[in-house]
Amino acid sequence: MTKIINEWDNVSNQWIDSLEGNHYRNDILVPETLKMLGEIKDKKVIDIGCGEGGYSRLLAEKGADVVGVDFSKELINEAIKHNTIHSIQYYVKDACNLEGIENSTFDSAVSAMCLMAVEDLESAINEAYRVLKPNGRFVLSILHPCFSYKNYFDEVGYNESLSEHLGKPITFWHKTLSKTINLMIKAGFKLELLCEPVLNNNNSNAGIENGIKLKTPMFLLISLIK
């Protein structure tokens, strides 16, 4: 785990610098996540794997009472630094062990492009379930498991750069689609909605160099109900 934390700490500045021009995030993932999440004004929301706090700030702007957690101390420090307007609470915590957060605390949970970087996916899903109130909603986005790793049935860790802006690779953990969904069902979640956003020249803004990316989904968004 220390190695993985160090990877994210080492690329934290580069990752933050890349976000302004990250059209996948800004034009596709953020709008779809907010749409699936629904009304959150005056709701308690936890942002699991909050990184530099971008999603947390957007949730707070929508009127939510937000707690952000991430295992990277460097990214949490950046989130705190940029938290100049909203009363967001940030904590250095592992998604697999949200120790100190009581059961049934939050109305909603968000995890944006985080869980594919978690080796123990089952524990992370169980923790999200634990801290949600009954009927709470969990909206998450991941790299699409059917298309993000070449050897689909090999559930292994692999290294990949997050973008052309980051020279240092990050460790991701591939799980099959069935394994991913079944872990959610096993935790007690009900599957509410799946979304495979279409990538095109309208929502990618800068365009996509490789036409193959237009023909297969790059991301999978999932909405779950406790």
Short mmCIF file of C-alpha atoms in Angstrom, two decimals:
data_model
loop_
_atom_site.label_atom_id
_atom_site.label_comp_id
_atom_site.label_asym_id
_atom_site.label_seq_id
_atom_site.Cartn_x
_atom_site.Cartn_y
_atom_site.Cartn_z
CA MET A 1 0.00 0.00 0.00
CA THR A 2 2.87 2.40 0.79
CA LYS A 3 4.17 1.98 -2.77
CA ILE A 4 0.77 2.90 -4.24
CA ILE A 5 0.43 5.95 -1.99
CA ASN A 6 3.90 7.09 -3.01
CA GLU A 7 2.95 6.78 -6.69
CA TRP A 8 0.06 9.21 -6.24
CA ASP A 9 2.08 11.54 -4.03
CA ASN A 10 4.82 11.62 -6.70
CA VAL A 11 2.45 12.61 -9.53
CA SER A 12 0.15 14.88 -7.50
CA ASN A 13 1.47 18.16 -8.94
CA GLN A 14 1.46 16.86 -12.51
CA TRP A 15 -2.04 15.48 -12.06
CA ILE A 16 -3.37 18.81 -10.81
CA ASP A 17 -1.68 20.67 -13.67
CA SER A 18 -3.36 18.37 -16.19
CA LEU A 19 -6.91 18.84 -14.93
CA GLU A 20 -7.73 22.14 -16.62
CA GLY A 21 -7.33 20.54 -20.05
CA ASN A 22 -8.73 17.13 -19.07
CA HIS A 23 -11.77 17.11 -21.35
CA TYR A 24 -12.74 13.55 -20.45
CA ARG A 25 -13.22 14.67 -16.87
CA ASN A 26 -14.64 18.13 -17.47
CA ASP A 27 -16.94 17.40 -20.42
CA ILE A 28 -17.97 13.79 -19.80
CA LEU A 29 -17.34 12.39 -16.33
CA VAL A 30 -18.35 15.38 -14.21
CA PRO A 31 -21.67 16.09 -15.99
CA GLU A 32 -22.66 12.41 -16.05
CA THR A 33 -21.76 11.94 -12.38
CA LEU A 34 -23.79 14.95 -11.28
CA LYS A 35 -26.75 13.86 -13.39
CA MET A 36 -26.73 10.35 -11.91
CA LEU A 37 -26.31 11.70 -8.38
CA GLY A 38 -29.47 13.82 -8.54
CA GLU A 39 -30.46 16.50 -6.04
CA ILE A 40 -27.90 16.83 -3.26
CA LYS A 41 -28.73 20.19 -1.71
CA ASP A 42 -28.55 19.93 2.11
CA LYS A 43 -27.46 16.27 1.78
CA LYS A 44 -24.41 14.73 3.43
CA VAL A 45 -22.07 13.42 0.69
CA ILE A 46 -18.74 11.60 0.95
CA ASP A 47 -16.24 11.88 -1.91
CA ILE A 48 -14.18 8.68 -1.80
CA GLY A 49 -10.80 9.09 -3.48
CA CYS A 50 -11.34 12.84 -3.65
CA GLY A 51 -7.82 13.63 -4.87
CA GLU A 52 -7.24 17.36 -5.14
CA GLY A 53 -10.89 18.03 -4.22
CA GLY A 54 -12.31 19.03 -7.60
CA TYR A 55 -15.44 16.92 -7.30
CA SER A 56 -15.83 17.83 -3.61
CA ARG A 57 -15.91 21.52 -4.50
CA LEU A 58 -18.50 20.95 -7.22
CA LEU A 59 -20.67 18.97 -4.80
CA ALA A 60 -20.39 21.75 -2.22
CA GLU A 61 -21.40 24.30 -4.86
CA LYS A 62 -24.57 22.23 -5.35
CA GLY A 63 -25.36 22.72 -1.67
CA ALA A 64 -24.11 19.42 -0.25
CA ASP A 65 -22.38 18.97 3.10
CA VAL A 66 -19.19 17.28 1.84
CA VAL A 67 -16.49 15.09 3.35
CA GLY A 68 -13.56 14.19 1.08
CA VAL A 69 -11.19 11.30 1.75
CA ASP A 70 -8.06 10.16 -0.07
CA PHE A 71 -5.02 8.07 0.89
CA SER A 72 -2.60 10.54 -0.71
CA LYS A 73 -1.50 13.13 1.85
CA GLU A 74 -0.13 15.35 -0.92
CA LEU A 75 -3.47 15.43 -2.74
CA ILE A 76 -5.39 16.08 0.48
CA ASN A 77 -3.05 18.98 1.21
CA GLU A 78 -3.85 20.40 -2.23
CA ALA A 79 -7.58 19.93 -1.60
CA ILE A 80 -7.30 21.82 1.69
CA LYS A 81 -5.27 24.57 0.01
CA HIS A 82 -8.01 25.11 -2.59
CA ASN A 83 -10.84 24.92 -0.04
CA THR A 84 -11.17 28.68 0.38
CA ILE A 85 -14.94 29.10 0.03
CA HIS A 86 -16.69 25.91 1.11
CA SER A 87 -16.63 24.22 4.52
CA ILE A 88 -15.52 20.85 3.16
CA GLN A 89 -13.90 18.43 5.59
CA TYR A 90 -10.91 16.52 4.21
CA TYR A 91 -9.21 13.49 5.72
CA VAL A 92 -6.33 11.21 4.76
CA LYS A 93 -8.09 7.85 4.68
CA ASP A 94 -7.91 4.64 2.67
CA ALA A 95 -11.09 3.83 0.74
CA CYS A 96 -10.76 0.28 2.06
CA ASN A 97 -10.80 1.40 5.69
CA LEU A 98 -12.84 4.50 6.52
CA GLU A 99 -12.03 4.19 10.20
CA GLY A 100 -13.50 6.96 12.30
CA ILE A 101 -16.55 7.43 10.08
CA GLU A 102 -19.69 6.04 11.67
CA ASN A 103 -22.14 3.67 10.02
CA SER A 104 -25.05 5.16 8.04
CA THR A 105 -23.64 8.71 8.03
CA PHE A 106 -24.10 9.87 4.41
CA ASP A 107 -27.05 10.35 2.07
CA SER A 108 -24.83 9.84 -0.99
CA ALA A 109 -21.33 8.72 -1.92
CA VAL A 110 -19.22 9.53 -4.96
CA SER A 111 -16.05 7.84 -6.17
CA ALA A 112 -14.71 9.34 -9.37
CA MET A 113 -12.08 7.33 -11.26
CA CYS A 114 -10.70 5.90 -8.04
CA LEU A 115 -11.70 2.28 -7.53
CA MET A 116 -9.66 0.85 -10.42
CA ALA A 117 -6.62 2.04 -8.43
CA VAL A 118 -7.72 0.02 -5.38
CA GLU A 119 -6.37 -3.51 -5.03
CA ASP A 120 -8.91 -4.64 -2.43
CA LEU A 121 -12.04 -3.60 -4.31
CA GLU A 122 -14.33 -5.66 -2.10
CA SER A 123 -13.30 -3.82 1.07
CA ALA A 124 -13.73 -0.43 -0.61
CA ILE A 125 -17.25 -1.30 -1.77
CA ASN A 126 -18.14 -2.69 1.66
CA GLU A 127 -16.93 0.51 3.33
CA ALA A 128 -18.99 2.68 0.98
CA TYR A 129 -22.03 0.56 1.82
CA ARG A 130 -21.33 0.83 5.55
CA VAL A 131 -21.13 4.63 5.70
CA LEU A 132 -24.24 5.21 3.57
CA LYS A 133 -27.67 5.66 5.11
CA PRO A 134 -30.41 3.19 4.09
CA ASN A 135 -31.55 4.01 0.53
CA GLY A 136 -28.40 6.09 0.06
CA ARG A 137 -26.95 6.36 -3.45
CA PHE A 138 -23.40 5.50 -4.49
CA VAL A 139 -22.27 6.88 -7.88
CA LEU A 140 -18.88 5.80 -9.15
CA SER A 141 -16.85 5.97 -12.34
CA ILE A 142 -14.03 3.67 -13.43
CA LEU A 143 -12.12 2.80 -16.57
CA HIS A 144 -14.38 0.43 -18.47
CA PRO A 145 -13.21 -3.06 -17.40
CA CYS A 146 -14.08 -4.58 -20.78
CA PHE A 147 -11.77 -2.32 -22.74
CA SER A 148 -9.13 -0.88 -20.40
CA TYR A 149 -6.86 -3.94 -20.15
CA LYS A 150 -5.81 -6.22 -22.98
CA ASN A 151 -6.04 -9.55 -21.09
CA TYR A 152 -9.61 -9.26 -19.88
CA PHE A 153 -9.78 -12.40 -17.72
CA ASP A 154 -6.46 -11.71 -15.94
CA GLU A 155 -7.37 -9.94 -12.70
CA VAL A 156 -4.00 -8.38 -12.02
CA GLY A 157 -2.25 -5.13 -11.28
CA TYR A 158 -0.72 -3.21 -14.19
CA ASN A 159 1.09 0.09 -14.66
CA GLU A 160 -0.18 2.83 -16.91
CA SER A 161 0.28 6.57 -17.23
CA LEU A 162 -2.85 8.54 -16.40
CA SER A 163 -2.38 10.85 -19.36
CA GLU A 164 0.20 12.29 -21.70
CA HIS A 165 0.87 14.87 -18.97
CA LEU A 166 2.16 12.26 -16.54
CA GLY A 167 5.41 10.49 -17.25
CA LYS A 168 5.29 8.33 -14.12
CA PRO A 169 2.92 5.35 -14.30
CA ILE A 170 0.25 4.49 -11.74
CA THR A 171 -0.71 0.99 -10.62
CA PHE A 172 -4.25 0.00 -11.57
CA TRP A 173 -6.01 -3.24 -10.64
CA HIS A 174 -8.05 -4.90 -13.35
CA LYS A 175 -11.26 -6.72 -12.47
CA THR A 176 -13.72 -8.26 -14.90
CA LEU A 177 -17.10 -6.59 -15.28
CA SER A 178 -18.87 -9.52 -13.64
CA LYS A 179 -16.47 -9.50 -10.68
CA THR A 180 -16.97 -5.77 -10.22
CA ILE A 181 -20.77 -5.90 -10.30
CA ASN A 182 -21.00 -9.07 -8.22
CA LEU A 183 -18.92 -7.50 -5.44
CA MET A 184 -21.41 -4.64 -5.32
CA ILE A 185 -24.36 -7.00 -5.14
CA LYS A 186 -22.60 -9.09 -2.49
CA ALA A 187 -22.13 -5.97 -0.34
CA GLY A 188 -25.89 -5.44 -0.42
CA PHE A 189 -26.20 -2.77 -3.10
CA LYS A 190 -29.00 -2.68 -5.65
CA LEU A 191 -27.91 -1.79 -9.17
CA GLU A 192 -29.81 1.33 -10.24
CA LEU A 193 -28.15 2.47 -13.46
CA LEU A 194 -25.19 1.88 -15.77
CA CYS A 195 -23.80 4.53 -18.10
CA GLU A 196 -21.23 4.09 -20.90
CA PRO A 197 -20.80 7.68 -22.13
CA VAL A 198 -20.22 8.11 -25.83
CA LEU A 199 -16.99 9.84 -26.75
CA ASN A 200 -17.35 12.12 -29.72
CA ASN A 201 -16.01 15.38 -31.04
CA ASN A 202 -18.80 17.27 -29.27
CA ASN A 203 -18.00 16.12 -25.76
CA SER A 204 -14.26 15.52 -26.08
CA ASN A 205 -13.72 19.14 -27.12
CA ALA A 206 -10.13 18.70 -28.23
CA GLY A 207 -11.06 15.70 -30.33
CA ILE A 208 -9.76 12.15 -30.16
CA GLU A 209 -6.73 11.20 -32.18
CA ASN A 210 -7.41 7.48 -32.35
CA GLY A 211 -10.77 6.69 -33.94
CA ILE A 212 -10.95 3.40 -32.04
CA LYS A 213 -11.73 5.35 -28.89
CA LEU A 214 -14.90 6.57 -30.54
CA LYS A 215 -16.15 3.01 -31.07
CA THR A 216 -15.73 1.53 -27.61
CA PRO A 217 -16.63 2.98 -24.20
CA MET A 218 -13.66 4.27 -22.26
CA PHE A 219 -15.51 4.76 -18.98
CA LEU A 220 -18.22 3.00 -16.98
CA LEU A 221 -20.40 4.90 -14.52
CA ILE A 222 -22.51 2.99 -12.02
CA SER A 223 -25.30 4.11 -9.70
CA LEU A 224 -26.06 1.89 -6.70
CA ILE A 225 -28.68 2.07 -3.95
CA LYS A 226 -28.15 0.76 -0.41
#
